[in-house]
Amino acid sequence: MATNKDRPLPVPGKISKAERKRRNKQGGSAAVLGSASGDVDKYSSWSRDELLQRIRELESSGARAGSSSSSGPSNATAIPAHLMSADTSSSPGSMASTDNESEAATPIYTTIETPKRKDRRPFDFSKYAKRHVAFRVAYFGWPYGGFASQGMNEIKTVESELFNALLAARIIEDPLQCNYSRCGRTDRGVSGLGQVIALTVRSSLPKSSPHVIRSEGDGFVPETKDAADEGLTQEELEAKAGVYWKRGIKRNKDGSVFGELAYLNIINRLLPPDIRIVAWAPVPEDFNARFHCSWRQYKYFFPKGIVNIDKMRTAAVKFLGTHDFRNFCKYDASKTIENYDRTIHEISIDTVPEHSFPAKPSREFYQLTLKGSAFLWHQVRCMMSVLLSIGQGLEEPEVIDQLMDVKQCPAKPNYDMASDLPLVLYDCHFENIEWQYQTEVDLVNDITPLRLYRAMEDQWSCYVTKSLMYSRMLEQLDQAMLINLPEPGQSIKLGEYAEQNAENENNISLGGDLRMFMGKRYSQLMQRQKCLPTEVKNKKHQERKRIKLALAESEANSENNSGASSEVNSPAPVSAETFVDKAVTAGEPSSLGTSESTPAACVEDESEIQAQAQVQGRDTVAEECDGSSANTKAP
């Protein structure tokens, strides 16, 4: 067996592997600056200035060696990291400069500056054709301030995210010039699985294609057909344009895949994970997502709790048919609505079997399914609030008949709406539209449908995992033992105690995580204080608009005549808002003019929408679905 005596002695000037590791851990510069001579430790006691001077000498000697250094061993020296950024040309307290000071003044290491990115060339939309398409949008609206964008306000909405993605992908050039329309507006926190928007987008089809827009207003002049092309089929025209087949794939003359842009793949890559374009469809240029919708379907999810489902079903049937729903909506001051009649085609309350909890019947989930042609602002949430009050035994089903009778109840009672969290715009139906979940480009690699499916599956897994954690927490709380309840000396489990006292609790469930705490005595809906009738609200709103406009005109005239001497005896200025509030509250006619002389600009200008609604056979323009804000306007 070999002993330490048999092992070879260390060669002078060389460092063992263990010593090298030890010095590297300590960060010592002696091992780094070691020379081939073997005298390594001589640098350990050197000062910083001496080390810098030694570096200059080595650099200058390497520069003088020139090309002759290639034949002999290299004298390159590694420089410690903490000295690489040092200014070797002007260090304080440095040693006397050598004859090669000018050469040594050159920095040892120079920072390579990456060239600045050139400004991107403006995208030339005139090179591309345009077409009108519809997109089916699915989104979870919990973190958003509604679907419709809020103008210049810094509020994150689903629509603003969509336009950001469309602009970034160069699918549209200007949101104001893309003939945009949406099927409906959802409120803050409300989700949508079947929302539909329509707009004019960029297309990869040739301008000679019959599927693109060929009017002069779309940004290009339609190409004139050659006389030789008359009588040719579409395949012959494509062959003449250079379209060919290669390995089962139809390609253009430049080798790109023949067909439309992969809209779903392009847009979804730029959208947040809770917003997705599910499908697309080519539509006519005059297609309007709002007025061409045949019916809309909503779903509202809620746990059973102490709700009497049979009583809710009895009350829900009363909504079927055409009724006046002015007491089941929120007043919209931006629109002078005169017709509050809406038609409910179907309504049902059913269980949600995939989310049932057999161990706890009170946690079984139900869903309200509601289908109608159009809905007023917050109509679904108001209907659900009244139904939940009936299910909890606070109201009788007959209260719905009383609220829909305008003669008996001309104004809406003061009550809270149901929570927005469980509400979803489930589906929007359009005639003669075939939704496509991919394009010809997607057929080549078949990635878009699979990516969409996996993205939704990941989101589902995330929220179901959170739901299971809350379920397990509730299971543990069910078994928690309470002492001296319900009587001193007795004990009861927390779950049983909660069920026994559910009906005696001083709160009302409004769906989701929303609860309303009431006083000692519940006030019936028909006995509560009621809002002003809609006719009175409309009249007051029009009067305020008329006075504001008249005041604006009078202020403009006074500014033009600011040099008049009548300013001496003029009274103190009164703000427009104060004057309007006093005039409307007092109900007296303003001295600025009577209601008969109201300028045309004061009236809400919706003649174009009214005409379009009459053409489509609609009743009124106010068919926005549970809108986010009354003053919200599409870009």
XYZ file of N, CA, C and O in Angstrom, residues 16-200:
740
model
N -1.211 22.627 -6.388
C -2.012 21.405 -6.396
C -3.478 21.738 -6.703
O -3.914 22.890 -6.601
N -4.229 20.711 -7.071
C -5.639 20.895 -7.416
C -6.443 21.360 -6.214
O -7.316 22.227 -6.312
N -6.161 20.795 -5.032
C -6.881 21.208 -3.822
C -6.581 22.659 -3.463
O -7.465 23.415 -3.065
N -5.286 23.063 -3.623
C -4.918 24.441 -3.321
C -5.576 25.411 -4.289
O -6.003 26.513 -3.918
N -5.681 24.965 -5.583
C -6.317 25.827 -6.572
C -7.796 26.035 -6.241
O -8.338 27.133 -6.370
N -8.471 24.964 -5.820
C -9.880 25.105 -5.446
C -10.047 26.012 -4.241
O -10.968 26.815 -4.169
N -9.128 25.862 -3.250
C -9.224 26.683 -2.062
C -9.050 28.148 -2.384
O -9.775 29.007 -1.895
N -8.081 28.449 -3.261
C -7.834 29.843 -3.609
C -8.976 30.427 -4.453
O -9.298 31.614 -4.337
N -9.551 29.600 -5.300
C -10.678 30.090 -6.093
C -11.873 30.427 -5.211
O -12.603 31.390 -5.454
N -12.101 29.608 -4.170
C -13.207 29.908 -3.255
C -12.964 31.186 -2.485
O -13.874 31.975 -2.231
N -11.718 31.407 -2.109
C -11.383 32.617 -1.374
C -11.369 33.849 -2.268
O -11.354 34.976 -1.774
N -11.362 33.671 -3.579
C -11.354 34.809 -4.492
C -10.023 35.497 -4.554
O -9.928 36.672 -4.908
N -8.979 34.832 -4.185
C -7.664 35.460 -4.220
C -7.206 35.743 -5.615
O -7.462 34.970 -6.544
N -6.510 36.838 -5.802
C -6.040 37.213 -7.124
C -4.664 36.661 -7.435
O -4.194 36.798 -8.546
N -4.026 36.050 -6.443
C -2.673 35.562 -6.691
C -2.681 34.426 -7.683
O -1.842 34.366 -8.581
N -3.688 33.500 -7.558
C -3.740 32.387 -8.493
C -4.106 32.840 -9.872
O -3.717 32.239 -10.868
N -4.882 33.914 -9.965
C -5.296 34.393 -11.280
C -4.166 35.094 -11.987
O -3.992 34.974 -13.203
N -3.402 35.846 -11.227
C -2.316 36.603 -11.838
C -1.002 35.828 -11.876
O 0.036 36.400 -12.126
N -1.071 34.546 -11.602
C 0.157 33.755 -11.596
C 0.807 33.691 -12.951
O 0.154 33.584 -13.976
N 2.124 33.733 -13.000
C 2.862 33.672 -14.251
C 3.444 32.296 -14.416
O 3.415 31.456 -13.528
N 4.019 32.056 -15.559
C 4.594 30.756 -15.850
C 5.870 30.500 -15.085
O 6.377 29.390 -15.050
N 6.450 31.510 -14.480
C 7.691 31.347 -13.746
C 7.505 30.550 -12.472
O 8.463 30.050 -11.908
N 6.260 30.429 -12.006
C 5.985 29.661 -10.812
C 5.978 30.483 -9.558
O 5.567 30.023 -8.494
N 6.464 31.724 -9.609
C 6.465 32.580 -8.429
C 5.096 33.250 -8.322
O 4.888 34.337 -8.849
N 4.136 32.565 -7.646
C 2.751 33.010 -7.629
C 2.453 33.913 -6.445
O 1.791 34.938 -6.552
N 2.957 33.533 -5.298
C 2.576 34.235 -4.075
C 3.159 35.636 -3.972
O 2.838 36.355 -3.028
N 4.021 36.041 -4.901
C 4.618 37.362 -4.779
C 3.615 38.474 -5.004
O 3.836 39.609 -4.587
N 2.449 38.179 -5.692
C 1.442 39.216 -5.947
C 0.457 39.370 -4.792
O -0.347 40.298 -4.786
N 0.472 38.437 -3.845
C -0.532 38.490 -2.791
C -0.379 39.701 -1.881
O -1.353 40.191 -1.310
N 0.864 40.200 -1.740
C 1.097 41.345 -0.870
C 1.145 42.666 -1.618
O 1.412 43.701 -1.010
N 0.880 42.656 -2.930
C 0.953 43.881 -3.718
C -0.294 44.725 -3.471
O -1.394 44.211 -3.277
N -0.091 46.018 -3.573
C -1.234 46.927 -3.465
C -1.959 47.010 -4.812
O -1.484 46.504 -5.825
N -3.115 47.680 -4.791
C -3.906 47.799 -6.025
C -3.157 48.571 -7.086
O -3.163 48.197 -8.278
N -2.492 49.668 -6.707
C -1.756 50.469 -7.690
C -0.599 49.677 -8.289
O -0.300 49.791 -9.486
N 0.059 48.880 -7.462
C 1.160 48.068 -7.990
C 0.662 47.015 -8.957
O 1.298 46.742 -9.987
N -0.507 46.422 -8.654
C -1.081 45.438 -9.574
C -1.453 46.087 -10.900
O -1.233 45.515 -11.977
N -2.039 47.279 -10.858
C -2.397 47.964 -12.095
C -1.166 48.304 -12.911
O -1.172 48.190 -14.152
N -0.100 48.712 -12.263
C 1.128 49.024 -12.987
C 1.705 47.769 -13.626
O 2.206 47.803 -14.755
N 1.629 46.641 -12.909
C 2.134 45.383 -13.473
C 1.317 44.970 -14.695
O 1.857 44.458 -15.678
N 0.023 45.222 -14.659
C -0.833 44.902 -15.813
C -0.433 45.730 -17.019
O -0.369 45.239 -18.145
N -0.123 47.036 -16.783
C 0.290 47.883 -17.894
C 1.596 47.365 -18.504
O 1.772 47.374 -19.730
N 2.526 46.935 -17.663
C 3.793 46.435 -18.183
C 3.596 45.183 -19.030
O 4.199 45.026 -20.098
N 2.739 44.289 -18.552
C 2.487 43.071 -19.317
C 1.789 43.378 -20.638
O 2.086 42.766 -21.667
N 0.869 44.315 -20.625
C 0.175 44.681 -21.858
C 1.145 45.309 -22.850
O 1.103 45.031 -24.049
N 2.010 46.206 -22.363
C 2.959 46.867 -23.266
C 3.968 45.873 -23.825
O 4.357 45.938 -24.999
N 4.414 44.923 -22.984
C 5.361 43.918 -23.493
C 4.722 43.017 -24.528
O 5.339 42.612 -25.507
N 3.408 42.728 -24.352
C 2.721 41.915 -25.353
C 2.526 42.661 -26.649
O 2.592 42.092 -27.740
N 2.330 43.996 -26.566
C 2.171 44.775 -27.796
C 3.479 44.862 -28.556
O 3.502 44.846 -29.795
N 4.635 44.971 -27.847
C 5.929 45.048 -28.538
C 6.315 43.723 -29.169
O 7.026 43.673 -30.152
N 5.828 42.634 -28.549
C 6.192 41.331 -29.102
C 5.648 41.170 -30.507
O 6.307 40.592 -31.380
N 4.429 41.683 -30.775
C 3.867 41.652 -32.128
C 3.625 40.238 -32.594
O 3.158 39.367 -31.870
N 3.998 40.057 -33.852
C 3.758 38.770 -34.479
C 4.694 37.696 -33.989
O 4.453 36.504 -34.167
N 5.842 38.090 -33.372
C 6.803 37.098 -32.899
C 6.261 36.277 -31.749
O 6.788 35.212 -31.440
N 5.206 36.738 -31.102
C 4.656 36.012 -29.969
C 3.950 34.745 -30.383
O 3.670 33.887 -29.566
N 3.647 34.605 -31.680
C 2.955 33.413 -32.126
C 3.830 32.178 -32.083
O 3.352 31.057 -31.994
N 5.168 32.354 -32.161
C 6.065 31.216 -32.162
C 6.376 30.717 -30.769
O 6.761 29.580 -30.571
N 6.246 31.565 -29.776
C 6.576 31.181 -28.418
C 5.340 31.044 -27.560
O 4.220 31.218 -28.023
N 5.534 30.709 -26.273
C 4.385 30.575 -25.384
C 3.707 31.917 -25.147
O 4.340 32.954 -25.117
N 2.397 31.871 -24.961
C 1.596 33.093 -24.784
C 1.777 33.630 -23.384
O 1.845 32.895 -22.415
N 1.888 34.977 -23.295
C 2.008 35.651 -22.012
C 0.720 36.357 -21.610
O 0.740 37.331 -20.878
N -0.427 35.888 -22.159
C -1.714 36.529 -21.837
C -2.001 36.383 -20.361
O -1.731 35.350 -19.756
N -2.474 37.423 -19.807
C -2.753 37.464 -18.375
C -4.233 37.688 -18.145
O -4.818 38.585 -18.734
N -4.829 36.846 -17.299
C -6.238 37.031 -16.933
C -6.335 38.115 -15.883
O -5.545 38.165 -14.944
N -7.286 38.973 -16.011
C -7.456 40.119 -15.121
C -8.598 39.827 -14.171
O -9.655 39.343 -14.583
N -8.446 40.094 -12.903
C -9.538 39.854 -11.951
C -10.764 40.670 -12.302
O -10.686 41.753 -12.886
N -11.914 40.138 -11.891
C -13.172 40.806 -12.228
C -13.280 42.161 -11.568
O -13.844 43.095 -12.134
N -12.728 42.302 -10.340
C -12.888 43.569 -9.646
C -11.948 44.642 -10.176
O -12.015 45.785 -9.741
N -11.040 44.273 -11.124
C -10.141 45.260 -11.723
C -10.505 45.574 -13.164
O -9.914 46.443 -13.773
N -11.479 44.819 -13.735
C -11.801 45.011 -15.154
C -12.419 46.370 -15.409
O -12.190 46.980 -16.440
N -13.168 46.862 -14.451
C -13.833 48.153 -14.660
C -13.016 49.325 -14.152
O -13.484 50.449 -14.168
N -11.821 49.057 -13.672
C -11.011 50.150 -13.136
C -10.478 51.016 -14.246
O -10.178 50.556 -15.343
N -10.347 52.281 -13.972
C -9.795 53.212 -14.946
C -8.277 53.171 -14.843
O -7.667 53.782 -13.976
N -7.662 52.394 -15.720
C -6.219 52.175 -15.645
C -5.422 53.361 -16.132
O -4.213 53.419 -15.957
N -6.033 54.300 -16.749
C -5.286 55.440 -17.296
C -5.113 56.554 -16.299
O -4.177 57.332 -16.393
N -5.990 56.658 -15.315
C -5.919 57.774 -14.371
C -6.357 57.296 -13.005
O -7.426 57.639 -12.547
N -5.555 56.459 -12.375
C -5.873 56.008 -11.028
C -5.153 56.888 -10.030
O -3.994 57.231 -10.217
N -5.808 57.262 -8.943
C -5.171 58.158 -7.965
C -4.018 57.452 -7.273
O -4.078 56.269 -6.938
N -2.956 58.214 -7.071
C -1.819 57.661 -6.358
C -1.091 56.588 -7.117
O -0.496 55.701 -6.528
N -1.148 56.600 -8.439
C -0.490 55.563 -9.227
C 1.007 55.793 -9.231
O 1.511 56.843 -8.893
N 1.728 54.757 -9.635
C 3.177 54.832 -9.679
C 3.631 55.681 -10.852
O 2.826 56.121 -11.661
N 4.932 55.882 -10.908
C 5.479 56.701 -11.995
C 5.176 56.055 -13.316
O 5.273 54.856 -13.488
N 4.818 56.879 -14.301
C 4.450 56.351 -15.606
C 5.682 55.886 -16.346
O 6.771 56.414 -16.197
N 5.494 54.878 -17.193
C 6.579 54.315 -17.982
C 6.656 55.003 -19.320
O 5.888 55.900 -19.640
N 7.619 54.550 -20.140
C 7.760 55.125 -21.472
C 6.581 54.772 -22.367
O 6.352 55.432 -23.378
N 5.876 53.713 -22.043
C 4.746 53.275 -22.871
C 3.413 53.737 -22.277
O 2.423 53.042 -22.333
N 3.425 54.911 -21.677
C 2.207 55.404 -21.033
C 1.093 55.643 -22.042
O -0.074 55.416 -21.771
N 1.471 56.116 -23.257
C 0.437 56.365 -24.269
C -0.229 55.084 -24.706
O -1.430 55.049 -24.963
N 0.532 54.002 -24.821
C -0.074 52.737 -25.206
C -0.904 52.160 -24.073
O -1.959 51.576 -24.272
N -0.397 52.315 -22.839
C -1.124 51.765 -21.696
C -2.402 52.523 -21.402
O -3.264 52.041 -20.693
N -2.513 53.760 -21.920
C -3.726 54.539 -21.646
C -4.950 53.976 -22.332
O -6.068 54.321 -21.992
N -4.739 53.116 -23.322
C -5.872 52.501 -24.010
C -6.580 51.544 -23.062
O -5.925 50.749 -22.393
N -7.897 51.577 -22.959
C -8.595 50.674 -22.046
C -8.316 49.222 -22.395
O -8.225 48.841 -23.560
N -8.155 48.425 -21.383
C -7.885 47.010 -21.599
C -9.102 46.320 -22.194
O -8.987 45.509 -23.106
N -10.304 46.623 -21.660
C -11.549 46.050 -22.156
C -12.470 47.195 -22.547
O -12.617 48.154 -21.803
N -13.069 47.076 -23.664
C -14.017 48.094 -24.146
C -15.400 47.481 -24.220
O -15.563 46.318 -24.606
N -16.401 48.273 -23.862
C -17.780 47.808 -23.924
C -18.293 47.921 -25.350
O -18.230 48.985 -25.966
N -18.803 46.826 -25.866
C -19.330 46.805 -27.233
C -20.756 47.321 -27.198
O -21.627 46.716 -26.575
N -20.985 48.436 -27.803
C -22.308 49.034 -27.830
C -23.124 48.412 -28.955
O -22.720 48.432 -30.115
N -24.246 47.837 -28.588
C -25.122 47.257 -29.606
C -25.783 48.376 -30.393
O -26.201 49.381 -29.824
N -25.875 48.226 -31.665
C -26.506 49.293 -32.461
C -27.969 49.457 -32.083
O -28.667 48.497 -31.790
N -28.401 50.702 -32.063
C -29.779 50.985 -31.722
C -30.703 50.411 -32.783
O -30.404 50.418 -33.978
N -31.826 49.894 -32.278
C -32.799 49.304 -33.188
C -33.427 50.389 -34.048
O -33.902 51.413 -33.541
N -33.396 50.138 -35.305
C -33.981 51.120 -36.214
C -35.491 51.175 -36.021
O -36.133 50.197 -35.675
N -36.017 52.339 -36.212
C -37.461 52.504 -36.111
C -38.153 51.622 -37.136
O -37.740 51.542 -38.298
N -39.183 50.957 -36.642
C -39.909 50.050 -37.536
C -40.613 50.850 -38.628
O -41.216 51.891 -38.384
N -40.517 50.327 -39.802
C -41.192 50.993 -40.916
C -42.703 50.947 -40.717
O -43.232 49.953 -40.224
N -43.395 51.988 -41.055
C -44.854 51.967 -40.901
C -45.467 50.867 -41.748
O -45.045 50.616 -42.880
N -46.438 50.195 -41.145
C -47.084 49.075 -41.829
C -47.998 49.622 -42.916
O -48.849 50.479 -42.668
N -47.820 49.133 -44.115
C -48.581 49.595 -45.277
C -49.814 48.715 -45.437
O -49.743 47.614 -45.999
N -50.931 49.195 -44.918
C -52.166 48.420 -45.033
C -52.722 48.426 -46.452
O -53.556 47.576 -46.775
N -52.297 49.364 -47.268
C -52.830 49.425 -48.626
C -52.394 48.242 -49.475
O -52.998 47.974 -50.516
N -51.371 47.527 -49.046
C -50.923 46.359 -49.798
C -51.818 45.147 -49.580
O -51.686 44.163 -50.298
N -52.681 45.213 -48.595
C -53.488 44.057 -48.231
C -54.962 44.335 -48.500
O -55.413 45.479 -48.462
N -55.669 43.277 -48.742
C -57.116 43.369 -48.881
C -57.757 43.405 -47.499
O -57.104 43.165 -46.475
N -59.038 43.728 -47.453
C -59.781 43.788 -46.200
C -61.067 42.985 -46.337
O -61.614 42.851 -47.433
N -61.514 42.500 -45.204
C -62.778 41.760 -45.186
C -63.446 41.959 -43.835
O -62.785 42.271 -42.832
N -64.751 41.777 -43.810
C -65.523 41.927 -42.573
C -65.720 40.545 -41.966
O -66.223 39.626 -42.629
N -65.324 40.391 -40.715
C -65.399 39.102 -40.039
C -66.039 39.297 -38.668
O -66.115 40.413 -38.136
N -66.487 38.195 -38.091
C -67.025 38.164 -36.730
C -66.148 37.255 -35.891
O -65.713 36.194 -36.346
N -65.878 37.670 -34.665
C -65.085 36.896 -33.726
C -65.963 36.496 -32.541
O -66.708 37.314 -31.994
N -65.850 35.252 -32.161
C -66.533 34.757 -30.960
C -65.533 34.821 -29.810
O -64.492 34.169 -29.843
N -65.852 35.595 -28.776
C -64.911 35.900 -27.700
C -65.380 35.238 -26.411
O -66.564 35.326 -26.056
N -64.443 34.582 -25.729
C -64.683 34.024 -24.394
C -63.763 34.742 -23.410
O -62.569 34.886 -23.674
N -64.309 35.182 -22.304
C -63.513 35.913 -21.326
C -64.101 35.709 -19.939
O -65.300 35.443 -19.777
N -63.244 35.794 -18.948
C -63.648 35.746 -17.548
C -63.471 37.155 -16.999
O -62.354 37.632 -16.800
N -64.591 37.821 -16.772
C -64.563 39.258 -16.519
C -64.320 39.667 -15.096
O -64.512 40.844 -14.773
N -63.898 38.765 -14.236
C -63.734 39.122 -12.815
C -62.699 40.225 -12.608
O -62.921 41.117 -11.801
N -61.535 40.217 -13.279
C -60.567 41.297 -13.009
C -60.740 42.524 -13.881
O -59.894 43.419 -13.836
N -61.801 42.599 -14.683
C -61.950 43.693 -15.632
C -63.123 44.589 -15.254
O -64.084 44.156 -14.608
N -63.029 45.828 -15.701
C -64.072 46.810 -15.434
C -65.177 46.772 -16.465
O -65.609 47.827 -16.942
N -65.637 45.594 -16.849
C -66.672 45.450 -17.858
C -66.088 45.099 -19.205
O -64.873 45.004 -19.394
N -66.970 44.886 -20.179
C -66.511 44.527 -21.518
C -66.157 45.762 -22.343
O -65.096 45.823 -22.955
N -67.034 46.760 -22.378
C -66.837 47.925 -23.235
C -65.722 48.800 -22.690
O -65.560 48.961 -21.480
N -64.937 49.357 -23.594
C -63.853 50.254 -23.200
C -64.430 51.548 -22.651
O -65.523 51.978 -23.028
N -63.668 52.187 -21.759
C -64.139 53.383 -21.061
C -63.525 54.661 -21.628
O -63.209 55.581 -20.895
N -63.288 54.709 -22.905
C -62.752 55.913 -23.516
C -61.329 56.176 -23.077
O -60.456 55.321 -23.141
N -61.075 57.402 -22.593
C -59.744 57.806 -22.178
C -59.427 57.391 -20.744
O -58.315 57.585 -20.285
N -60.395 56.830 -20.033
C -60.143 56.432 -18.653
C -59.197 55.237 -18.615
O -59.260 54.357 -19.472
N -58.348 55.218 -17.608
C -57.381 54.133 -17.454
C -58.022 52.973 -16.701
O -57.615 52.594 -15.608
N -59.049 52.400 -17.282
C -59.752 51.256 -16.719
C -59.532 50.074 -17.650
O -59.812 50.154 -18.844
N -59.037 48.985 -17.098
C -58.766 47.802 -17.907
C -60.070 47.071 -18.196
O -60.745 46.597 -17.295
N -60.435 47.006 -19.462
C -61.643 46.322 -19.886
C -61.279 45.251 -20.900
O -60.175 45.225 -21.443
N -62.236 44.373 -21.157
C -62.007 43.300 -22.127
C -61.835 43.885 -23.526
O -60.963 43.470 -24.291
N -62.635 44.865 -23.854
C -62.567 45.466 -25.184
C -61.244 46.194 -25.404
O -60.672 46.134 -26.506
N -60.730 46.868 -24.393
C -59.444 47.547 -24.549
C -58.319 46.545 -24.769
O -57.405 46.797 -25.564
N -58.364 45.394 -24.097
C -57.356 44.363 -24.312
C -57.455 43.796 -25.725
O -56.437 43.491 -26.364
N -58.662 43.646 -26.220
C -58.842 43.137 -27.584
C -58.256 44.101 -28.607
O -57.543 43.691 -29.534
N -58.527 45.387 -28.448
C -58.010 46.359 -29.408
C -56.492 46.487 -29.307
O -55.821 46.707 -30.321
N -55.934 46.353 -28.119
C -54.477 46.379 -27.996
C -53.850 45.227 -28.772
O -52.830 45.393 -29.448
N -54.455 44.053 -28.686
C -53.931 42.900 -29.414
C -54.127 43.055 -30.923
O -53.231 42.716 -31.714
N -55.262 43.567 -31.336
C -55.521 43.749 -32.772
C -54.574 44.775 -33.379
O -54.097 44.607 -34.510
N -54.290 45.833 -32.657
C -53.364 46.850 -33.160
C -51.931 46.337 -33.175
O -51.177 46.613 -34.111
N -51.535 45.595 -32.143
C -50.179 45.072 -32.100
C -49.928 44.059 -33.209
O -48.821 43.978 -33.742
N -50.945 43.285 -33.570
C -50.813 42.294 -34.636
C -51.040 42.876 -36.021
O -50.987 42.133 -37.007
N -51.302 44.176 -36.108
C -51.575 44.852 -37.380
C -52.791 44.227 -38.093
O -52.839 44.164 -39.315
N -53.745 43.755 -37.299
C -54.975 43.228 -37.879
C -55.899 44.367 -38.279
O -56.613 44.288 -39.280
N -55.900 45.447 -37.503
C -56.652 46.645 -37.840
C -55.695 47.828 -37.777
O -54.641 47.768 -37.130
N -56.076 48.894 -38.456
C -55.247 50.099 -38.480
C -55.727 51.144 -37.501
O -54.919 51.801 -36.846
N -57.038 51.294 -37.370
C -57.604 52.325 -36.510
C -58.915 51.792 -35.930
O -59.807 51.388 -36.689
N -59.073 51.752 -34.590
C -60.334 51.254 -34.020
C -61.550 52.065 -34.431
O -62.662 51.533 -34.433
N -61.344 53.331 -34.788
C -62.476 54.174 -35.178
C -62.879 53.993 -36.629
O -63.921 54.496 -37.042
N -62.056 53.291 -37.391
C -62.312 53.151 -38.824
C -62.417 51.691 -39.246
O -62.089 51.352 -40.381
N -62.851 50.826 -38.343
C -62.903 49.391 -38.671
C -64.322 48.838 -38.657
O -64.498 47.612 -38.624
N -65.337 49.720 -38.674
C -66.731 49.277 -38.732
C -67.023 48.283 -37.603
O -67.546 47.195 -37.824
N -66.690 48.688 -36.387
C -66.778 47.785 -35.230
C -68.184 47.757 -34.653
O -68.869 48.777 -34.597
N -68.613 46.580 -34.204
C -69.881 46.416 -33.494
C -69.740 45.247 -32.534
O -68.968 44.321 -32.774
N -70.471 45.289 -31.443
C -70.454 44.216 -30.451
C -71.876 43.778 -30.168
O -72.822 44.562 -30.283
N -72.014 42.530 -29.741
C -73.354 41.995 -29.506
C -73.974 42.596 -28.258
O -75.170 42.848 -28.215
N -73.179 42.815 -27.232
C -73.721 43.383 -25.997
C -72.603 43.790 -25.064
O -71.436 43.464 -25.281
N -72.972 44.530 -24.034
C -72.027 44.971 -23.013
C -72.303 44.208 -21.726
O -73.453 44.077 -21.317
N -71.261 43.717 -21.099
C -71.409 43.072 -19.805
C -70.802 43.964 -18.736
O -69.852 44.704 -18.986
N -71.340 43.854 -17.547
C -70.964 44.736 -16.453
C -69.631 44.313 -15.857
O -69.069 43.271 -16.197
N -69.124 45.127 -14.967
C -67.884 44.820 -14.246
C -68.028 43.477 -13.530
O -68.964 43.259 -12.760
N -67.079 42.581 -13.769
C -67.076 41.280 -13.119
C -67.879 40.213 -13.820
O -67.764 39.028 -13.480
N -68.696 40.566 -14.803
C -69.509 39.595 -15.537
C -68.658 38.958 -16.639
O -67.889 39.640 -17.316
N -68.811 37.650 -16.812
C -68.036 36.918 -17.809
C -68.871 36.694 -19.062
O -70.079 36.933 -19.089
N -68.197 36.217 -20.103
C -68.870 35.923 -21.362
C -68.189 34.770 -22.076
O -66.971 34.779 -22.254
N -68.966 33.779 -22.455
C -68.443 32.651 -23.221
C -68.909 32.682 -24.672
O -68.364 31.950 -25.497
N -69.903 33.488 -24.962
C -70.424 33.548 -26.323
C -70.533 34.956 -26.859
O -71.344 35.227 -27.751
N -69.726 35.888 -26.332
C -69.742 37.262 -26.832
C -69.268 37.290 -28.281
O -68.380 36.526 -28.685
N -69.849 38.175 -29.072
C -69.525 38.266 -30.500
C -69.236 39.719 -30.845
O -69.982 40.626 -30.441
N -68.155 39.940 -31.562
C -67.828 41.256 -32.113
C -67.631 41.104 -33.612
O -67.304 40.010 -34.107
N -67.817 42.174 -34.340
C -67.626 42.184 -35.788
C -66.841 43.422 -36.173
O -67.077 44.509 -35.609
N -65.916 43.296 -37.101
C -65.094 44.413 -37.537
C -64.411 44.064 -38.851
O -64.340 42.898 -39.249
N -63.898 45.094 -39.518
C -63.166 44.931 -40.775
C -61.691 44.777 -40.465
O -61.101 45.615 -39.787
